[in-house]
């Protein structure tokens, strides 16, 4: 579904992503982990067309999206929940979710059906649907960011550190929601800075360090890799 080949990305004259190749097959969950500043967010922004690679190729469902705009990439079916969340504080939870649907010109019935689907996956958001974006917790705002990305009818979601800073119980709730969406056919690329927060149902774990993929394989086998052990302090 998503096929990244040998991309290099510069920011301000510095090479941030170095010859990265990564594949996410339809119906899979791939977790990209790395320390802060390793290049995780830069890679997701490049996939979404917010940054342009100096070289390399990105394909989605067989189509070359390397130089497409972010709006065109979104229309092809990639949703993005950034690490800075971008929740509109003056809008209610439900209005935040509805916004992508209004942009797409969905009918009232389609919007109602989509809201019912989203609330079935994130029941806590139904409870707080009339609260402003500033009146819910940090964990609930992360759920809202994923829900809003889901409102645009993606077939693949890019989630940038969705578990960062969450209390264990909220992290478990969000993990269950992601697993339910996976069972409903969505595909995921999820970044994380803490290997202990990676869901155990992922298909592939890739580790990025200083803009390079240094490990790609199973989650259980990752601690056997010396570099992975050193980066994340595994014993």
PDB file of C-alpha atoms in Angstrom:
ATOM      1  CA  UNK A   1       0.000   0.000   0.000  1.00  0.00           C
ATOM      2  CA  UNK A   2       2.666   2.533   1.069  1.00  0.00           C
ATOM      3  CA  UNK A   3       6.078   2.046  -0.485  1.00  0.00           C
ATOM      4  CA  UNK A   4       8.917   4.441   0.326  1.00  0.00           C
ATOM      5  CA  UNK A   5      12.178   3.994  -1.546  1.00  0.00           C
ATOM      6  CA  UNK A   6      15.492   5.675  -0.809  1.00  0.00           C
ATOM      7  CA  UNK A   7      14.172   9.097   0.156  1.00  0.00           C
ATOM      8  CA  UNK A   8      16.406  11.905   1.359  1.00  0.00           C
ATOM      9  CA  UNK A   9      14.950  15.014   2.991  1.00  0.00           C
ATOM     10  CA  UNK A  10      16.742  18.253   3.808  1.00  0.00           C
ATOM     11  CA  UNK A  11      15.550  20.926   6.219  1.00  0.00           C
ATOM     12  CA  UNK A  12      17.472  24.194   6.325  1.00  0.00           C
ATOM     13  CA  UNK A  13      20.387  22.661   4.488  1.00  0.00           C
ATOM     14  CA  UNK A  14      20.673  19.727   6.904  1.00  0.00           C
ATOM     15  CA  UNK A  15      20.031  16.154   5.786  1.00  0.00           C
ATOM     16  CA  UNK A  16      17.316  14.895   8.156  1.00  0.00           C
ATOM     17  CA  UNK A  17      16.096  11.739   6.379  1.00  0.00           C
ATOM     18  CA  UNK A  18      18.889   9.602   4.938  1.00  0.00           C
ATOM     19  CA  UNK A  19      18.126   7.087   2.204  1.00  0.00           C
ATOM     20  CA  UNK A  20      15.061   5.718   4.020  1.00  0.00           C
ATOM     21  CA  UNK A  21      13.038   2.840   2.582  1.00  0.00           C
ATOM     22  CA  UNK A  22       9.881   1.600   4.286  1.00  0.00           C
ATOM     23  CA  UNK A  23       6.899  -0.523   3.257  1.00  0.00           C
ATOM     24  CA  UNK A  24       3.464  -0.746   4.864  1.00  0.00           C
ATOM     25  CA  UNK A  25       1.188  -3.401   3.387  1.00  0.00           C
ATOM     26  CA  UNK A  26      -2.598  -3.091   3.303  1.00  0.00           C
ATOM     27  CA  UNK A  27      -4.139  -4.059   6.633  1.00  0.00           C
ATOM     28  CA  UNK A  28      -0.852  -3.849   8.529  1.00  0.00           C
ATOM     29  CA  UNK A  29       0.388  -1.773  11.439  1.00  0.00           C
ATOM     30  CA  UNK A  30       3.983  -0.599  11.170  1.00  0.00           C
ATOM     31  CA  UNK A  31       5.539   1.215  14.115  1.00  0.00           C
ATOM     32  CA  UNK A  32       8.404   3.630  13.496  1.00  0.00           C
ATOM     33  CA  UNK A  33      10.249   4.375  16.700  1.00  0.00           C
ATOM     34  CA  UNK A  34      13.167   6.612  17.501  1.00  0.00           C
ATOM     35  CA  UNK A  35      14.441   9.196  19.924  1.00  0.00           C
ATOM     36  CA  UNK A  36      13.295  12.811  19.743  1.00  0.00           C
ATOM     37  CA  UNK A  37      14.882  14.426  16.686  1.00  0.00           C
ATOM     38  CA  UNK A  38      15.530  11.097  14.955  1.00  0.00           C
ATOM     39  CA  UNK A  39      13.374  12.039  11.950  1.00  0.00           C
ATOM     40  CA  UNK A  40       9.988  10.445  12.692  1.00  0.00           C
ATOM     41  CA  UNK A  41       7.859  13.565  12.250  1.00  0.00           C
ATOM     42  CA  UNK A  42       9.867  14.671   9.224  1.00  0.00           C
ATOM     43  CA  UNK A  43       9.168  11.341   7.535  1.00  0.00           C
ATOM     44  CA  UNK A  44       5.418  11.558   8.176  1.00  0.00           C
ATOM     45  CA  UNK A  45       5.299  15.148   6.917  1.00  0.00           C
ATOM     46  CA  UNK A  46       7.138  14.032   3.782  1.00  0.00           C
ATOM     47  CA  UNK A  47       4.645  11.229   3.173  1.00  0.00           C
ATOM     48  CA  UNK A  48       1.814  13.769   3.529  1.00  0.00           C
ATOM     49  CA  UNK A  49       3.409  16.180   1.062  1.00  0.00           C
ATOM     50  CA  UNK A  50       4.115  18.843   3.687  1.00  0.00           C
ATOM     51  CA  UNK A  51       7.831  18.424   2.977  1.00  0.00           C
ATOM     52  CA  UNK A  52       9.409  17.391  -0.320  1.00  0.00           C
ATOM     53  CA  UNK A  53      12.237  14.860  -0.610  1.00  0.00           C
ATOM     54  CA  UNK A  54      15.390  15.814  -2.467  1.00  0.00           C
ATOM     55  CA  UNK A  55      15.471  12.318  -3.950  1.00  0.00           C
ATOM     56  CA  UNK A  56      13.690   8.999  -3.742  1.00  0.00           C
ATOM     57  CA  UNK A  57      10.131   7.878  -4.368  1.00  0.00           C
ATOM     58  CA  UNK A  58       6.907   7.463  -2.389  1.00  0.00           C
ATOM     59  CA  UNK A  59       4.052   5.364  -3.773  1.00  0.00           C
ATOM     60  CA  UNK A  60       0.600   4.825  -2.305  1.00  0.00           C
ATOM     61  CA  UNK A  61      -1.658   2.115  -3.718  1.00  0.00           C
ATOM     62  CA  UNK A  62       0.644   1.996  -6.738  1.00  0.00           C
ATOM     63  CA  UNK A  63       0.442   5.743  -7.445  1.00  0.00           C
ATOM     64  CA  UNK A  64       3.497   7.995  -7.235  1.00  0.00           C
ATOM     65  CA  UNK A  65       2.693  10.642  -4.597  1.00  0.00           C
ATOM     66  CA  UNK A  66       6.243  11.954  -4.146  1.00  0.00           C
ATOM     67  CA  UNK A  67       5.475  15.420  -5.470  1.00  0.00           C
ATOM     68  CA  UNK A  68       1.727  15.660  -4.878  1.00  0.00           C
ATOM     69  CA  UNK A  69       0.190  18.305  -2.626  1.00  0.00           C
ATOM     70  CA  UNK A  70      -1.002  17.320   0.843  1.00  0.00           C
ATOM     71  CA  UNK A  71      -4.634  17.888  -0.182  1.00  0.00           C
ATOM     72  CA  UNK A  72      -4.316  15.476  -3.112  1.00  0.00           C
ATOM     73  CA  UNK A  73      -2.597  12.901  -0.925  1.00  0.00           C
ATOM     74  CA  UNK A  74      -5.416  13.168   1.614  1.00  0.00           C
ATOM     75  CA  UNK A  75      -7.983  12.641  -1.149  1.00  0.00           C
ATOM     76  CA  UNK A  76      -6.209   9.413  -2.108  1.00  0.00           C
ATOM     77  CA  UNK A  77      -6.967   8.075   1.365  1.00  0.00           C
ATOM     78  CA  UNK A  78      -4.143   8.949   3.778  1.00  0.00           C
ATOM     79  CA  UNK A  79      -5.187  10.509   7.080  1.00  0.00           C
ATOM     80  CA  UNK A  80      -2.751  12.286   9.393  1.00  0.00           C
ATOM     81  CA  UNK A  81      -2.910  12.967  13.129  1.00  0.00           C
ATOM     82  CA  UNK A  82       0.137  15.165  13.898  1.00  0.00           C
ATOM     83  CA  UNK A  83       1.963  15.247  17.204  1.00  0.00           C
ATOM     84  CA  UNK A  84       0.864  18.850  17.853  1.00  0.00           C
ATOM     85  CA  UNK A  85      -2.797  17.711  17.561  1.00  0.00           C
ATOM     86  CA  UNK A  86      -4.089  20.984  15.999  1.00  0.00           C
ATOM     87  CA  UNK A  87      -7.379  20.853  17.878  1.00  0.00           C
ATOM     88  CA  UNK A  88      -9.502  23.976  17.417  1.00  0.00           C
ATOM     89  CA  UNK A  89     -10.075  25.246  20.992  1.00  0.00           C
ATOM     90  CA  UNK A  90     -13.128  27.370  20.123  1.00  0.00           C
ATOM     91  CA  UNK A  91     -14.973  24.388  18.615  1.00  0.00           C
ATOM     92  CA  UNK A  92     -16.657  21.558  20.471  1.00  0.00           C
ATOM     93  CA  UNK A  93     -15.387  18.001  20.243  1.00  0.00           C
ATOM     94  CA  UNK A  94     -18.117  17.156  17.746  1.00  0.00           C
ATOM     95  CA  UNK A  95     -17.483  20.285  15.671  1.00  0.00           C
ATOM     96  CA  UNK A  96     -13.789  19.375  15.471  1.00  0.00           C
ATOM     97  CA  UNK A  97     -14.745  15.950  14.121  1.00  0.00           C
ATOM     98  CA  UNK A  98     -17.284  17.398  11.693  1.00  0.00           C
ATOM     99  CA  UNK A  99     -14.858  19.885  10.153  1.00  0.00           C
ATOM    100  CA  UNK A 100     -13.186  17.488   7.647  1.00  0.00           C
ATOM    101  CA  UNK A 101     -16.616  16.209   6.633  1.00  0.00           C
ATOM    102  CA  UNK A 102     -17.863  19.741   5.959  1.00  0.00           C
ATOM    103  CA  UNK A 103     -14.776  20.419   3.839  1.00  0.00           C
ATOM    104  CA  UNK A 104     -15.561  17.287   1.809  1.00  0.00           C
ATOM    105  CA  UNK A 105     -19.170  18.404   1.362  1.00  0.00           C
ATOM    106  CA  UNK A 106     -20.709  15.355   3.030  1.00  0.00           C
ATOM    107  CA  UNK A 107     -24.485  15.167   3.359  1.00  0.00           C
ATOM    108  CA  UNK A 108     -26.114  15.402   6.789  1.00  0.00           C
ATOM    109  CA  UNK A 109     -26.935  11.696   6.657  1.00  0.00           C
ATOM    110  CA  UNK A 110     -23.347  10.747   5.783  1.00  0.00           C
ATOM    111  CA  UNK A 111     -22.079  12.984   8.587  1.00  0.00           C
ATOM    112  CA  UNK A 112     -24.493  11.391  11.049  1.00  0.00           C
ATOM    113  CA  UNK A 113     -23.429   7.886   9.993  1.00  0.00           C
ATOM    114  CA  UNK A 114     -19.738   8.772  10.253  1.00  0.00           C
ATOM    115  CA  UNK A 115     -20.203  10.330  13.698  1.00  0.00           C
ATOM    116  CA  UNK A 116     -21.973   7.180  14.896  1.00  0.00           C
ATOM    117  CA  UNK A 117     -19.085   5.086  13.602  1.00  0.00           C
ATOM    118  CA  UNK A 118     -16.466   7.314  15.242  1.00  0.00           C
ATOM    119  CA  UNK A 119     -18.305   7.369  18.562  1.00  0.00           C
ATOM    120  CA  UNK A 120     -18.571   3.574  18.458  1.00  0.00           C
ATOM    121  CA  UNK A 121     -14.773   3.445  18.281  1.00  0.00           C
ATOM    122  CA  UNK A 122     -14.190   6.330  20.719  1.00  0.00           C
ATOM    123  CA  UNK A 123     -17.120   6.194  23.192  1.00  0.00           C
ATOM    124  CA  UNK A 124     -15.438   8.689  25.503  1.00  0.00           C
ATOM    125  CA  UNK A 125     -15.691  11.356  22.792  1.00  0.00           C
ATOM    126  CA  UNK A 126     -19.450  10.791  22.617  1.00  0.00           C
ATOM    127  CA  UNK A 127     -19.646  11.570  26.319  1.00  0.00           C
ATOM    128  CA  UNK A 128     -17.732  14.830  25.815  1.00  0.00           C
ATOM    129  CA  UNK A 129     -19.040  15.767  22.368  1.00  0.00           C
ATOM    130  CA  UNK A 130     -20.410  19.153  23.512  1.00  0.00           C
ATOM    131  CA  UNK A 131     -17.277  20.211  25.383  1.00  0.00           C
ATOM    132  CA  UNK A 132     -14.813  22.647  23.855  1.00  0.00           C
ATOM    133  CA  UNK A 133     -11.451  21.375  22.677  1.00  0.00           C
ATOM    134  CA  UNK A 134      -9.864  23.070  25.712  1.00  0.00           C
ATOM    135  CA  UNK A 135     -12.187  21.323  28.162  1.00  0.00           C
ATOM    136  CA  UNK A 136     -10.969  17.763  27.655  1.00  0.00           C
ATOM    137  CA  UNK A 137      -7.804  16.067  28.872  1.00  0.00           C
ATOM    138  CA  UNK A 138      -4.602  15.638  26.892  1.00  0.00           C
ATOM    139  CA  UNK A 139      -5.388  11.974  26.313  1.00  0.00           C
ATOM    140  CA  UNK A 140      -8.878  12.808  25.103  1.00  0.00           C
ATOM    141  CA  UNK A 141      -7.420  15.421  22.739  1.00  0.00           C
ATOM    142  CA  UNK A 142      -5.200  12.712  21.254  1.00  0.00           C
ATOM    143  CA  UNK A 143      -8.258  10.544  20.722  1.00  0.00           C
ATOM    144  CA  UNK A 144      -9.958  13.546  19.113  1.00  0.00           C
ATOM    145  CA  UNK A 145      -7.014  14.070  16.750  1.00  0.00           C
ATOM    146  CA  UNK A 146      -7.294  10.459  15.563  1.00  0.00           C
ATOM    147  CA  UNK A 147     -11.087  10.732  15.297  1.00  0.00           C
ATOM    148  CA  UNK A 148     -10.829  13.888  13.206  1.00  0.00           C
ATOM    149  CA  UNK A 149      -8.358  12.204  10.848  1.00  0.00           C
ATOM    150  CA  UNK A 150     -10.792   9.291  10.626  1.00  0.00           C
ATOM    151  CA  UNK A 151     -13.630  11.639   9.641  1.00  0.00           C
ATOM    152  CA  UNK A 152     -12.018  12.226   6.237  1.00  0.00           C
ATOM    153  CA  UNK A 153     -12.569   8.564   5.230  1.00  0.00           C
ATOM    154  CA  UNK A 154      -8.919   7.450   5.049  1.00  0.00           C
ATOM    155  CA  UNK A 155      -7.844   3.924   4.233  1.00  0.00           C
ATOM    156  CA  UNK A 156      -4.520   4.521   5.972  1.00  0.00           C
ATOM    157  CA  UNK A 157      -3.709   6.577   9.065  1.00  0.00           C
ATOM    158  CA  UNK A 158      -0.398   8.197   9.970  1.00  0.00           C
ATOM    159  CA  UNK A 159      -0.291   8.732  13.738  1.00  0.00           C
ATOM    160  CA  UNK A 160       2.573  10.801  15.129  1.00  0.00           C
ATOM    161  CA  UNK A 161       3.372   9.693  18.695  1.00  0.00           C
ATOM    162  CA  UNK A 162      -0.269   9.116  19.708  1.00  0.00           C
ATOM    163  CA  UNK A 163       0.732   7.584  23.064  1.00  0.00           C
ATOM    164  CA  UNK A 164       3.156  10.325  24.122  1.00  0.00           C
ATOM    165  CA  UNK A 165       2.510  11.518  27.674  1.00  0.00           C
ATOM    166  CA  UNK A 166      -0.645   9.461  28.169  1.00  0.00           C
ATOM    167  CA  UNK A 167      -1.611   7.851  31.445  1.00  0.00           C
ATOM    168  CA  UNK A 168      -1.521   4.036  31.182  1.00  0.00           C
ATOM    169  CA  UNK A 169      -5.321   3.670  31.274  1.00  0.00           C
ATOM    170  CA  UNK A 170      -5.809   6.231  28.475  1.00  0.00           C
ATOM    171  CA  UNK A 171      -3.014   4.625  26.455  1.00  0.00           C
ATOM    172  CA  UNK A 172      -4.816   1.294  26.782  1.00  0.00           C
ATOM    173  CA  UNK A 173      -8.115   2.841  25.614  1.00  0.00           C
ATOM    174  CA  UNK A 174      -6.454   4.399  22.565  1.00  0.00           C
ATOM    175  CA  UNK A 175      -4.636   1.146  21.779  1.00  0.00           C
ATOM    176  CA  UNK A 176      -7.953  -0.736  21.848  1.00  0.00           C
ATOM    177  CA  UNK A 177      -9.500   1.831  19.493  1.00  0.00           C
ATOM    178  CA  UNK A 178      -6.611   1.491  17.048  1.00  0.00           C
ATOM    179  CA  UNK A 179      -6.925  -2.290  17.173  1.00  0.00           C
ATOM    180  CA  UNK A 180     -10.647  -2.037  16.434  1.00  0.00           C
ATOM    181  CA  UNK A 181      -9.953   0.205  13.428  1.00  0.00           C
ATOM    182  CA  UNK A 182      -7.350  -2.302  12.257  1.00  0.00           C
ATOM    183  CA  UNK A 183      -9.968  -5.051  12.442  1.00  0.00           C
ATOM    184  CA  UNK A 184     -12.251  -2.858  10.327  1.00  0.00           C
ATOM    185  CA  UNK A 185      -9.670  -2.741   7.552  1.00  0.00           C
ATOM    186  CA  UNK A 186      -7.558   0.363   8.163  1.00  0.00           C
ATOM    187  CA  UNK A 187      -3.792   0.433   7.707  1.00  0.00           C
ATOM    188  CA  UNK A 188      -1.470   2.266  10.108  1.00  0.00           C
ATOM    189  CA  UNK A 189       1.968   3.834  10.317  1.00  0.00           C
ATOM    190  CA  UNK A 190       2.501   4.873  13.931  1.00  0.00           C
ATOM    191  CA  UNK A 191       5.525   6.696  15.330  1.00  0.00           C
ATOM    192  CA  UNK A 192       6.660   6.435  18.931  1.00  0.00           C
ATOM    193  CA  UNK A 193       9.669   7.436  21.015  1.00  0.00           C
ATOM    194  CA  UNK A 194       9.215   4.774  23.699  1.00  0.00           C
ATOM    195  CA  UNK A 195       9.495   1.153  22.598  1.00  0.00           C
ATOM    196  CA  UNK A 196       7.498   0.102  25.670  1.00  0.00           C
ATOM    197  CA  UNK A 197       4.439   1.940  24.323  1.00  0.00           C
ATOM    198  CA  UNK A 198       4.387   0.085  21.001  1.00  0.00           C
ATOM    199  CA  UNK A 199       1.219  -2.060  20.655  1.00  0.00           C
ATOM    200  CA  UNK A 200       1.926  -5.790  20.684  1.00  0.00           C
ATOM    201  CA  UNK A 201      -0.216  -6.369  17.569  1.00  0.00           C
ATOM    202  CA  UNK A 202       2.049  -4.494  15.144  1.00  0.00           C
ATOM    203  CA  UNK A 203       3.348  -6.333  12.082  1.00  0.00           C
ATOM    204  CA  UNK A 204       6.716  -4.621  11.749  1.00  0.00           C
ATOM    205  CA  UNK A 205       8.885  -2.457  13.978  1.00  0.00           C
ATOM    206  CA  UNK A 206      11.291  -0.045  12.302  1.00  0.00           C
ATOM    207  CA  UNK A 207      13.816   1.962  14.297  1.00  0.00           C
ATOM    208  CA  UNK A 208      15.094   5.297  13.009  1.00  0.00           C
ATOM    209  CA  UNK A 209      18.262   6.920  14.356  1.00  0.00           C
ATOM    210  CA  UNK A 210      19.712  10.152  12.977  1.00  0.00           C
ATOM    211  CA  UNK A 211      17.504   9.876   9.931  1.00  0.00           C
ATOM    212  CA  UNK A 212      18.438   6.284   9.048  1.00  0.00           C
ATOM    213  CA  UNK A 213      16.522   3.031   9.503  1.00  0.00           C
ATOM    214  CA  UNK A 214      18.800   0.878  11.648  1.00  0.00           C
ATOM    215  CA  UNK A 215      16.383  -1.981  12.368  1.00  0.00           C
ATOM    216  CA  UNK A 216      13.300  -3.412  10.711  1.00  0.00           C
ATOM    217  CA  UNK A 217      11.737  -6.613  11.952  1.00  0.00           C
ATOM    218  CA  UNK A 218       9.623  -8.083  14.722  1.00  0.00           C
ATOM    219  CA  UNK A 219       8.886  -6.355  18.027  1.00  0.00           C
ATOM    220  CA  UNK A 220       9.957  -9.381  20.063  1.00  0.00           C
ATOM    221  CA  UNK A 221      13.293  -9.646  18.241  1.00  0.00           C
ATOM    222  CA  UNK A 222      14.175  -5.945  18.592  1.00  0.00           C
ATOM    223  CA  UNK A 223      15.917  -6.274  21.995  1.00  0.00           C
ATOM    224  CA  UNK A 224      18.373  -8.718  20.382  1.00  0.00           C
ATOM    225  CA  UNK A 225      19.745  -5.851  18.268  1.00  0.00           C
ATOM    226  CA  UNK A 226      22.670  -4.089  19.975  1.00  0.00           C
ATOM    227  CA  UNK A 227      21.841  -0.635  18.571  1.00  0.00           C
ATOM    228  CA  UNK A 228      18.184  -0.886  19.547  1.00  0.00           C
ATOM    229  CA  UNK A 229      19.149  -1.987  23.058  1.00  0.00           C
ATOM    230  CA  UNK A 230      21.533   0.933  23.429  1.00  0.00           C
ATOM    231  CA  UNK A 231      19.118   3.573  22.093  1.00  0.00           C
ATOM    232  CA  UNK A 232      16.200   2.570  24.301  1.00  0.00           C
ATOM    233  CA  UNK A 233      18.133   1.396  27.349  1.00  0.00           C
ATOM    234  CA  UNK A 234      16.911  -2.178  27.141  1.00  0.00           C
ATOM    235  CA  UNK A 235      18.502  -4.808  29.345  1.00  0.00           C
TER     236      UNK A 235
END
